[in-house]
Amino acid sequence: MASGDTPGADDAEISEEEQQELLQEIENRRTLGGAAAVFVSVVAILFSTFQVLLAASGFVLTVPVPFVGDVQIAALQLLQANAIHVTFALVIAFFLFPPSTGRGAVARRIGGVFPWLRARFGADHPLTRVGDVLRRAVGWTLLDPDYRRVTPVDLVLAGIAVLAGAYFITDFTEIRRMRALGMGAGRTIAEVYPFLEPVTSVLVSLGIPLDTASYAFVLGVFGVLLVLEATRRALGLYLMLIVASFIVYAKYGFLIPQDAALVGVLSIVPLGWDVIIQNLWYNTENGVFGIPVTVSVQFIYIFILFGAFLETSGAGQWFIDLAYAATGRRKGGPAKASILASGFMGTISGSSIANTVTTGAFTIPLMKRSGYRSEFAGAVEASASSGGQILPPVMGAAAFLIVEYTGTPYADVIVAAAIPALVFFFGVWVMVHLEASRAGIGGLEEDEIVDVRPHLVRGWFYLVPLGLLLYYLVVERLSVARSAWFTLVALVALVALVAAYNRRSRWPMLGAILLVSLAEVASFATFGVGITNITVAAGEGLPLRAAVNATVGRLGWIILAVCSVGLLLWPRLPSPLLSYDPAVDEAVAEVTRRAGVPDLAGNDAVRFAGFVLKSLDDGARTATTVVVAVAAAGIIPGVVSATGLGPNLTALLIDLSGGALVVLLVFTAIASIILGMGMPTTVTYIILVAMLAPAMLRLGIPLLVSHLFILYFGVIADITPPVAVAAYAASGIAKSDQFETGVLAFSLSLNKAIVPFAFVFAPGILLLNVADGEAAVVTPADLLDAGFFLPEVVVPVLGVFVGVIALGATVIGFLYTGVDRAERAGFALSALLLMAPQLLLEPVVELVGAGATPDAAALLLRGLGGVLFALLVVWNRREAGGEAAPDVDTDVA
């Protein structure tokens, strides 16, 4: 179909409601109404507020009150903060995800018993009547087939979660004692709740030893089970069973015979349930509240919240329009715009599925109208959206785990990830360009594209937070948490400024900002504190430069305060630069209607408050799945640590691979893809890092390199059939065949599977200099060292960039003209030689032994790959009759 053809019904953009229905179908999430919806929103806003306080003041929670000073709310320990974090997530999860819809395999089989009773005994038989009563009772207690009803089980589980979380706050002294003396040092249930003694006595008579088990132990058991249940609901039975199997292994792994072939190394010493629960529930090193949840508390959540604020401010649609303005006129423009838009959105989303649905709702119909077939359009969107998790500066949740596990500064992580991410998006770009050349697909019509310059003028402020984030991380080298917090404050202040900005208010408002800033400078220079703290903390004045710096640090708050007053003074003036996400206006309209004041829906101050609250709400809902995921996944390294499994597992993996690096890498890649099917990348990363990273380290792969290798293949799992969740989300929008869309998405992302092998053998692609097994980001001295920089960085980087062009010709089957099977084989070989020649070289080295020189041989093989690629390009162009090139180089640039 040509660009100007009339679109069909299947090519129409899907509505916001259809997007939510698709996400609900994929994520198994409820759509609540009434009191339940209000309750979830209140809990979600409280969750985000708690995390904002942590980001602002650390574990000593304080609130600055003007002319009073900082008022302390609480002083928390790390374990307490982690417990509150997980408790919030569990409560929201039990309300958002149903226990059962009655359509699962187990529910259908159990439900089939009741029709059988009716058919076997008749409707009036006592067994049938009892069965009907049980069916109705189970349905009322557990089932939510329409995703709209909170069940009694949800309320009970949420209550137990609150009880388990509250114990960390009210009885932390007892927890400290038990961490030193064991779980038996805690009070029993009868001592904590004397009124429950009749119940506990009955249970003791049935053989349940609640008379000796401590209250903390019982709460720990329930807590672990609650995490498993939340995991089943939010992330699926598959992950729940994997995590549960590790718990079973911790208890019964000692039954494995030590003299058994291969698996004998997995035998462990016997552990009691009290030791297991203490390690899994009352520990900040491993277990539920271990490193993954700590990273979520300190880093992940605040970045998710930053993304929520950026998206609800209208940045998502602005980035999509910017991508189309930049590339829409080019050959195959809609698909190229999809790549850029998905990359932009990936910096604020971190979820392949959410990115696919929100961006694809707009990009996929345009790709189909321009002439791309449905499967290809869905594959492009899924492939590009999955790449958002490896694109700096945010990179999704796993990047923060890399920081914590490896001890690498976040700035170094994003530097190392930069070139592979660019290679990936470049490779997908090349493939969609070649497909457009093959199919004769042009760009969009002029009336479908906005002009770049006016668009940038209108939305420049959306780029400022991303620039600030990079500045704080890379230039100032602030911590991840502080960088995210300062950026979040700047973002909210910018949105307030733009919301209040118009012709009437701009000069009074800008003047007020200037006056307040000057007053702050004077206050710091005279009293050493800001205006609002003069009465409580006045002291010696600061030098003028220090006073100015202190005021600049508070500029975001000054802008926010002044603009909030401006919105109250001019609540009905137009905001020419700002268009909130439609979900914000819909939420404000609904709340004001239910409150009986629908006229306030157009009040700018109310809309800004709605933007803030909606962002807090959305951030918590998005984070809930991540928090449940990292809490569950943390159990696995907890078991590995408690049982001492780690060294034995490493020895087993090295034995299975025969000590061959390529074999171990292939094994890791396959395990990552299989384990990651249908699971969040974060979970896959945590599990595989605990199990496989030590073996990779033993074979000489630097720590950061091995972690990035695992991350890349965890991301690929989202688009790998048969459980390609991102591709299936895209197929729902494209109305295409799910499996074929998944196959195409994997094919378009094939360079993402080769580049990790490339940077393992050539860490220079990650801009790393490896010496004595330790990797460090290249320095200016390294750049000037031609003996290192040219062969270790320049040649491998050029090799992967040229290699993805050869890979594009292989996958698409077109360059200047069609590529036959023999040419495809040649292009595939040249791509492999250019990108990762060591995949062919290392097996030879293993066979040849000490006489081989891998570095020189790899350089030679890359040269051969380059020559082969050049010959194939010349041959293909001659086959095309010497026609003009398909603009691969210039159009991609």
Short mmCIF file of C-alpha atoms in Angstrom, two decimals, residues 33 113 398 596:
data_model
loop_
_atom_site.label_atom_id
_atom_site.label_comp_id
_atom_site.label_asym_id
_atom_site.label_seq_id
_atom_site.Cartn_x
_atom_site.Cartn_y
_atom_site.Cartn_z
CA GLY A 33 -14.02 1.14 40.45
CA VAL A 113 -16.48 -31.48 39.32
CA ALA A 398 18.50 -3.97 35.98
CA GLY A 596 -19.83 17.55 42.76
#
